[in-house]
Amino acid sequence: MTSKKQRQSAHEITALLETSYTRTRQRVRNLETFIKRVFTLVIEIMQQFYDEPRNFSLKNNDGGMEWYKIQNKTQFADQTMKPKQEFVEKPDSENDEEYQDLKQQWEDYSELMAKVGDEESVLFKFRIDVETNSMLPMDKQSMANLGLQLGQQGRIDTLSLLEQLHCRTRKK
């Protein structure tokens, strides 16, 4: 058992720690804006100048590297985006989920290639999103308030709200 004085001191230290996070919040927002701006420029440069096939790598969840090729030519977009399986119309296949997925892929592919048209280079509009405060530990009260606001708007279910508020639910 801890004494009242020890619990009070621990609570005060926790409160001081949480308030220190708010001091760095604007700096973190500036960093996130900078990251978004830099990667937007990188992608714009890639779209403009990658007219020969180039390799690039991405780190996967396991920490390993995955290598891909990229190029801004119509032929490359056609080859990359074309669904792997040919689409064949089938009557009475409204309930076939695999068929519906394949049909949607072919519709998306056809729409994409129609927009590309006869252009030699393919440049797409894109949007990069940086999750705000993703690098900043937020204080417990801010997270609780955010959870309550999302709950009031109906954006999260009751169980997620309770998890956000760190309420323990009993399993029956």
PDB file of C-alpha atoms in Angstrom:
ATOM      1  CA  MET A   1       0.000   0.000   0.000  1.00  0.00           C
ATOM      2  CA  THR A   2       1.242   3.437  -0.864  1.00  0.00           C
ATOM      3  CA  SER A   3       0.579   6.365   1.346  1.00  0.00           C
ATOM      4  CA  LYS A   4      -1.619   9.271   0.370  1.00  0.00           C
ATOM      5  CA  LYS A   5       1.428  11.520   0.015  1.00  0.00           C
ATOM      6  CA  GLN A   6       3.122   9.078  -2.395  1.00  0.00           C
ATOM      7  CA  ARG A   7      -0.020   8.760  -4.531  1.00  0.00           C
ATOM      8  CA  GLN A   8      -0.426  12.546  -4.625  1.00  0.00           C
ATOM      9  CA  SER A   9       3.214  13.020  -5.661  1.00  0.00           C
ATOM     10  CA  ALA A  10       2.879  10.411  -8.411  1.00  0.00           C
ATOM     11  CA  HIS A  11      -0.270  12.133  -9.675  1.00  0.00           C
ATOM     12  CA  GLU A  12       1.467  15.533  -9.721  1.00  0.00           C
ATOM     13  CA  ILE A  13       4.440  14.114 -11.635  1.00  0.00           C
ATOM     14  CA  THR A  14       2.078  12.558 -14.172  1.00  0.00           C
ATOM     15  CA  ALA A  15       0.240  15.872 -14.564  1.00  0.00           C
ATOM     16  CA  LEU A  16       3.536  17.711 -15.119  1.00  0.00           C
ATOM     17  CA  LEU A  17       4.585  15.158 -17.713  1.00  0.00           C
ATOM     18  CA  GLU A  18       1.300  15.533 -19.578  1.00  0.00           C
ATOM     19  CA  THR A  19       1.565  19.336 -19.630  1.00  0.00           C
ATOM     20  CA  SER A  20       5.095  19.127 -21.029  1.00  0.00           C
ATOM     21  CA  TYR A  21       3.672  17.404 -24.118  1.00  0.00           C
ATOM     22  CA  THR A  22       1.608  20.473 -24.987  1.00  0.00           C
ATOM     23  CA  ARG A  23       4.756  22.603 -25.236  1.00  0.00           C
ATOM     24  CA  THR A  24       6.094  20.536 -28.120  1.00  0.00           C
ATOM     25  CA  ARG A  25       2.824  20.135 -30.002  1.00  0.00           C
ATOM     26  CA  GLN A  26       3.373  23.087 -32.398  1.00  0.00           C
ATOM     27  CA  ARG A  27       6.891  21.918 -33.203  1.00  0.00           C
ATOM     28  CA  VAL A  28       5.567  18.477 -34.025  1.00  0.00           C
ATOM     29  CA  ARG A  29       2.877  19.979 -36.270  1.00  0.00           C
ATOM     30  CA  ASN A  30       5.567  21.958 -38.089  1.00  0.00           C
ATOM     31  CA  LEU A  31       7.637  18.796 -38.540  1.00  0.00           C
ATOM     32  CA  GLU A  32       4.634  16.888 -39.909  1.00  0.00           C
ATOM     33  CA  THR A  33       3.870  19.726 -42.355  1.00  0.00           C
ATOM     34  CA  PHE A  34       7.490  19.666 -43.489  1.00  0.00           C
ATOM     35  CA  ILE A  35       7.375  15.882 -44.017  1.00  0.00           C
ATOM     36  CA  LYS A  36       4.205  16.222 -46.081  1.00  0.00           C
ATOM     37  CA  ARG A  37       5.731  18.984 -48.223  1.00  0.00           C
ATOM     38  CA  VAL A  38       8.971  17.060 -48.842  1.00  0.00           C
ATOM     39  CA  PHE A  39       7.225  13.849 -49.872  1.00  0.00           C
ATOM     40  CA  THR A  40       4.839  15.759 -52.121  1.00  0.00           C
ATOM     41  CA  LEU A  41       7.858  17.201 -53.920  1.00  0.00           C
ATOM     42  CA  VAL A  42       9.524  13.778 -54.146  1.00  0.00           C
ATOM     43  CA  ILE A  43       6.447  12.215 -55.759  1.00  0.00           C
ATOM     44  CA  GLU A  44       6.029  15.142 -58.167  1.00  0.00           C
ATOM     45  CA  ILE A  45       9.672  14.766 -59.244  1.00  0.00           C
ATOM     46  CA  MET A  46       9.241  10.998 -59.637  1.00  0.00           C
ATOM     47  CA  GLN A  47       6.182  11.506 -61.824  1.00  0.00           C
ATOM     48  CA  GLN A  48       7.930  14.087 -63.964  1.00  0.00           C
ATOM     49  CA  PHE A  49      11.356  12.527 -64.502  1.00  0.00           C
ATOM     50  CA  TYR A  50      11.008   8.742 -64.151  1.00  0.00           C
ATOM     51  CA  ASP A  51      10.659   8.119 -67.887  1.00  0.00           C
ATOM     52  CA  GLU A  52      12.901   5.030 -67.726  1.00  0.00           C
ATOM     53  CA  PRO A  53      12.049   2.095 -65.426  1.00  0.00           C
ATOM     54  CA  ARG A  54      13.572   2.734 -62.015  1.00  0.00           C
ATOM     55  CA  ASN A  55      13.751   0.595 -58.913  1.00  0.00           C
ATOM     56  CA  PHE A  56      12.615   1.789 -55.528  1.00  0.00           C
ATOM     57  CA  SER A  57      12.233   0.029 -52.205  1.00  0.00           C
ATOM     58  CA  LEU A  58       9.751   0.079 -49.384  1.00  0.00           C
ATOM     59  CA  LYS A  59      10.257  -1.305 -45.924  1.00  0.00           C
ATOM     60  CA  ASN A  60       7.564  -3.843 -45.042  1.00  0.00           C
ATOM     61  CA  ASN A  61       6.092  -4.562 -41.607  1.00  0.00           C
ATOM     62  CA  ASP A  62       8.675  -7.283 -40.953  1.00  0.00           C
ATOM     63  CA  GLY A  63      11.529  -4.821 -41.409  1.00  0.00           C
ATOM     64  CA  GLY A  64      12.544  -6.311 -44.759  1.00  0.00           C
ATOM     65  CA  MET A  65      12.818  -4.441 -48.024  1.00  0.00           C
ATOM     66  CA  GLU A  66      10.427  -4.911 -50.940  1.00  0.00           C
ATOM     67  CA  TRP A  67      11.590  -3.746 -54.369  1.00  0.00           C
ATOM     68  CA  TYR A  68       9.320  -2.310 -57.054  1.00  0.00           C
ATOM     69  CA  LYS A  69       9.700  -0.675 -60.445  1.00  0.00           C
ATOM     70  CA  ILE A  70       8.157   2.632 -61.462  1.00  0.00           C
ATOM     71  CA  GLN A  71       7.931   4.602 -64.689  1.00  0.00           C
ATOM     72  CA  ASN A  72       5.704   7.414 -65.942  1.00  0.00           C
ATOM     73  CA  LYS A  73       4.863   5.878 -69.335  1.00  0.00           C
ATOM     74  CA  THR A  74       1.373   4.783 -70.410  1.00  0.00           C
ATOM     75  CA  GLN A  75       2.585   1.279 -71.272  1.00  0.00           C
ATOM     76  CA  PHE A  76       3.924   0.824 -67.731  1.00  0.00           C
ATOM     77  CA  ALA A  77       0.641   2.058 -66.182  1.00  0.00           C
ATOM     78  CA  ASP A  78      -1.290  -0.326 -68.438  1.00  0.00           C
ATOM     79  CA  GLN A  79       0.924  -3.262 -67.492  1.00  0.00           C
ATOM     80  CA  THR A  80       0.862  -2.438 -63.776  1.00  0.00           C
ATOM     81  CA  MET A  81      -2.823  -1.643 -63.332  1.00  0.00           C
ATOM     82  CA  LYS A  82      -4.350  -4.314 -65.562  1.00  0.00           C
ATOM     83  CA  PRO A  83      -6.130  -6.978 -63.480  1.00  0.00           C
ATOM     84  CA  LYS A  84      -4.361 -10.345 -63.489  1.00  0.00           C
ATOM     85  CA  GLN A  85      -7.425 -12.312 -64.583  1.00  0.00           C
ATOM     86  CA  GLU A  86      -9.490 -11.632 -67.700  1.00  0.00           C
ATOM     87  CA  PHE A  87     -13.036 -10.468 -67.047  1.00  0.00           C
ATOM     88  CA  VAL A  88     -15.788 -12.519 -68.651  1.00  0.00           C
ATOM     89  CA  GLU A  89     -19.463 -11.524 -68.310  1.00  0.00           C
ATOM     90  CA  LYS A  90     -21.473 -14.226 -66.581  1.00  0.00           C
ATOM     91  CA  PRO A  91     -25.242 -14.204 -66.362  1.00  0.00           C
ATOM     92  CA  ASP A  92     -26.837 -14.658 -62.922  1.00  0.00           C
ATOM     93  CA  SER A  93     -23.641 -13.972 -60.970  1.00  0.00           C
ATOM     94  CA  GLU A  94     -24.967 -11.186 -58.745  1.00  0.00           C
ATOM     95  CA  ASN A  95     -24.185 -13.133 -55.545  1.00  0.00           C
ATOM     96  CA  ASP A  96     -20.699 -14.265 -56.594  1.00  0.00           C
ATOM     97  CA  GLU A  97     -18.346 -12.051 -54.547  1.00  0.00           C
ATOM     98  CA  GLU A  98     -15.219 -12.992 -56.512  1.00  0.00           C
ATOM     99  CA  TYR A  99     -16.988 -12.144 -59.772  1.00  0.00           C
ATOM    100  CA  GLN A 100     -18.113  -8.764 -58.393  1.00  0.00           C
ATOM    101  CA  ASP A 101     -14.563  -7.957 -57.235  1.00  0.00           C
ATOM    102  CA  LEU A 102     -13.126  -8.804 -60.629  1.00  0.00           C
ATOM    103  CA  LYS A 103     -15.847  -6.783 -62.368  1.00  0.00           C
ATOM    104  CA  GLN A 104     -15.039  -3.771 -60.162  1.00  0.00           C
ATOM    105  CA  GLN A 105     -11.310  -4.123 -60.889  1.00  0.00           C
ATOM    106  CA  TRP A 106     -11.959  -4.141 -64.639  1.00  0.00           C
ATOM    107  CA  GLU A 107     -14.277  -1.118 -64.404  1.00  0.00           C
ATOM    108  CA  ASP A 108     -11.663   0.805 -62.402  1.00  0.00           C
ATOM    109  CA  TYR A 109      -8.932  -0.208 -64.864  1.00  0.00           C
ATOM    110  CA  SER A 110     -11.028   0.797 -67.886  1.00  0.00           C
ATOM    111  CA  GLU A 111     -11.881   4.150 -66.323  1.00  0.00           C
ATOM    112  CA  LEU A 112      -8.212   4.791 -65.507  1.00  0.00           C
ATOM    113  CA  MET A 113      -6.974   3.963 -68.997  1.00  0.00           C
ATOM    114  CA  ALA A 114      -9.751   6.066 -70.558  1.00  0.00           C
ATOM    115  CA  LYS A 115      -8.521   9.062 -68.530  1.00  0.00           C
ATOM    116  CA  VAL A 116      -4.918   8.401 -69.561  1.00  0.00           C
ATOM    117  CA  GLY A 117      -5.929   8.263 -73.204  1.00  0.00           C
ATOM    118  CA  ASP A 118      -3.198   8.679 -75.805  1.00  0.00           C
ATOM    119  CA  GLU A 119      -0.779  10.525 -73.543  1.00  0.00           C
ATOM    120  CA  GLU A 120       2.784   9.263 -73.568  1.00  0.00           C
ATOM    121  CA  SER A 121       3.508  10.229 -69.938  1.00  0.00           C
ATOM    122  CA  VAL A 122       1.128   9.501 -67.102  1.00  0.00           C
ATOM    123  CA  LEU A 123       0.858  12.093 -64.335  1.00  0.00           C
ATOM    124  CA  PHE A 124      -1.715  11.551 -61.611  1.00  0.00           C
ATOM    125  CA  LYS A 125      -3.042  13.924 -59.032  1.00  0.00           C
ATOM    126  CA  PHE A 126      -2.401  12.642 -55.551  1.00  0.00           C
ATOM    127  CA  ARG A 127      -2.782  13.628 -51.934  1.00  0.00           C
ATOM    128  CA  ILE A 128      -0.437  12.825 -49.085  1.00  0.00           C
ATOM    129  CA  ASP A 129      -1.904  12.717 -45.608  1.00  0.00           C
ATOM    130  CA  VAL A 130       0.191  12.894 -42.476  1.00  0.00           C
ATOM    131  CA  GLU A 131      -1.552  11.712 -39.361  1.00  0.00           C
ATOM    132  CA  THR A 132      -1.543  14.724 -37.066  1.00  0.00           C
ATOM    133  CA  ASN A 133       0.240  14.339 -33.754  1.00  0.00           C
ATOM    134  CA  SER A 134       1.356  10.888 -34.843  1.00  0.00           C
ATOM    135  CA  MET A 135       4.801  11.469 -33.346  1.00  0.00           C
ATOM    136  CA  LEU A 136       3.612  13.153 -30.168  1.00  0.00           C
ATOM    137  CA  PRO A 137       2.367  11.322 -27.110  1.00  0.00           C
ATOM    138  CA  MET A 138      -0.867  13.037 -26.220  1.00  0.00           C
ATOM    139  CA  ASP A 139      -1.972  13.469 -22.665  1.00  0.00           C
ATOM    140  CA  LYS A 140      -4.651  11.213 -21.241  1.00  0.00           C
ATOM    141  CA  GLN A 141      -7.230  13.964 -20.908  1.00  0.00           C
ATOM    142  CA  SER A 142      -6.873  15.037 -24.563  1.00  0.00           C
ATOM    143  CA  MET A 143      -7.277  11.445 -25.721  1.00  0.00           C
ATOM    144  CA  ALA A 144     -10.305  10.973 -23.463  1.00  0.00           C
ATOM    145  CA  ASN A 145     -11.887  14.180 -24.794  1.00  0.00           C
ATOM    146  CA  LEU A 146     -11.228  13.100 -28.366  1.00  0.00           C
ATOM    147  CA  GLY A 147     -12.851   9.722 -27.673  1.00  0.00           C
ATOM    148  CA  LEU A 148     -15.900  11.356 -26.109  1.00  0.00           C
ATOM    149  CA  GLN A 149     -16.297  13.745 -29.047  1.00  0.00           C
ATOM    150  CA  LEU A 150     -16.063  10.879 -31.538  1.00  0.00           C
ATOM    151  CA  GLY A 151     -18.580   8.917 -29.476  1.00  0.00           C
ATOM    152  CA  GLN A 152     -21.030  11.826 -29.457  1.00  0.00           C
ATOM    153  CA  GLN A 153     -20.713  12.134 -33.232  1.00  0.00           C
ATOM    154  CA  GLY A 154     -21.364   8.411 -33.621  1.00  0.00           C
ATOM    155  CA  ARG A 155     -17.983   7.860 -35.297  1.00  0.00           C
ATOM    156  CA  ILE A 156     -16.864   5.077 -32.935  1.00  0.00           C
ATOM    157  CA  ASP A 157     -18.777   2.317 -31.217  1.00  0.00           C
ATOM    158  CA  THR A 158     -19.227   1.974 -27.459  1.00  0.00           C
ATOM    159  CA  LEU A 159     -16.541  -0.686 -27.018  1.00  0.00           C
ATOM    160  CA  SER A 160     -13.929   1.445 -28.814  1.00  0.00           C
ATOM    161  CA  LEU A 161     -14.920   4.429 -26.689  1.00  0.00           C
ATOM    162  CA  LEU A 162     -14.476   2.418 -23.503  1.00  0.00           C
ATOM    163  CA  GLU A 163     -11.070   1.238 -24.708  1.00  0.00           C
ATOM    164  CA  GLN A 164     -10.132   4.849 -25.460  1.00  0.00           C
ATOM    165  CA  LEU A 165     -11.139   5.838 -21.927  1.00  0.00           C
ATOM    166  CA  HIS A 166      -9.196   2.838 -20.562  1.00  0.00           C
ATOM    167  CA  CYS A 167     -12.317   1.377 -18.983  1.00  0.00           C
ATOM    168  CA  ARG A 168     -12.019  -2.315 -18.450  1.00  0.00           C
ATOM    169  CA  THR A 169     -14.966  -4.359 -19.658  1.00  0.00           C
ATOM    170  CA  ARG A 170     -15.785  -7.727 -18.196  1.00  0.00           C
ATOM    171  CA  LYS A 171     -16.209 -10.674 -20.469  1.00  0.00           C
ATOM    172  CA  LYS A 172     -19.093 -12.952 -19.634  1.00  0.00           C
TER     173      LYS A 172
END
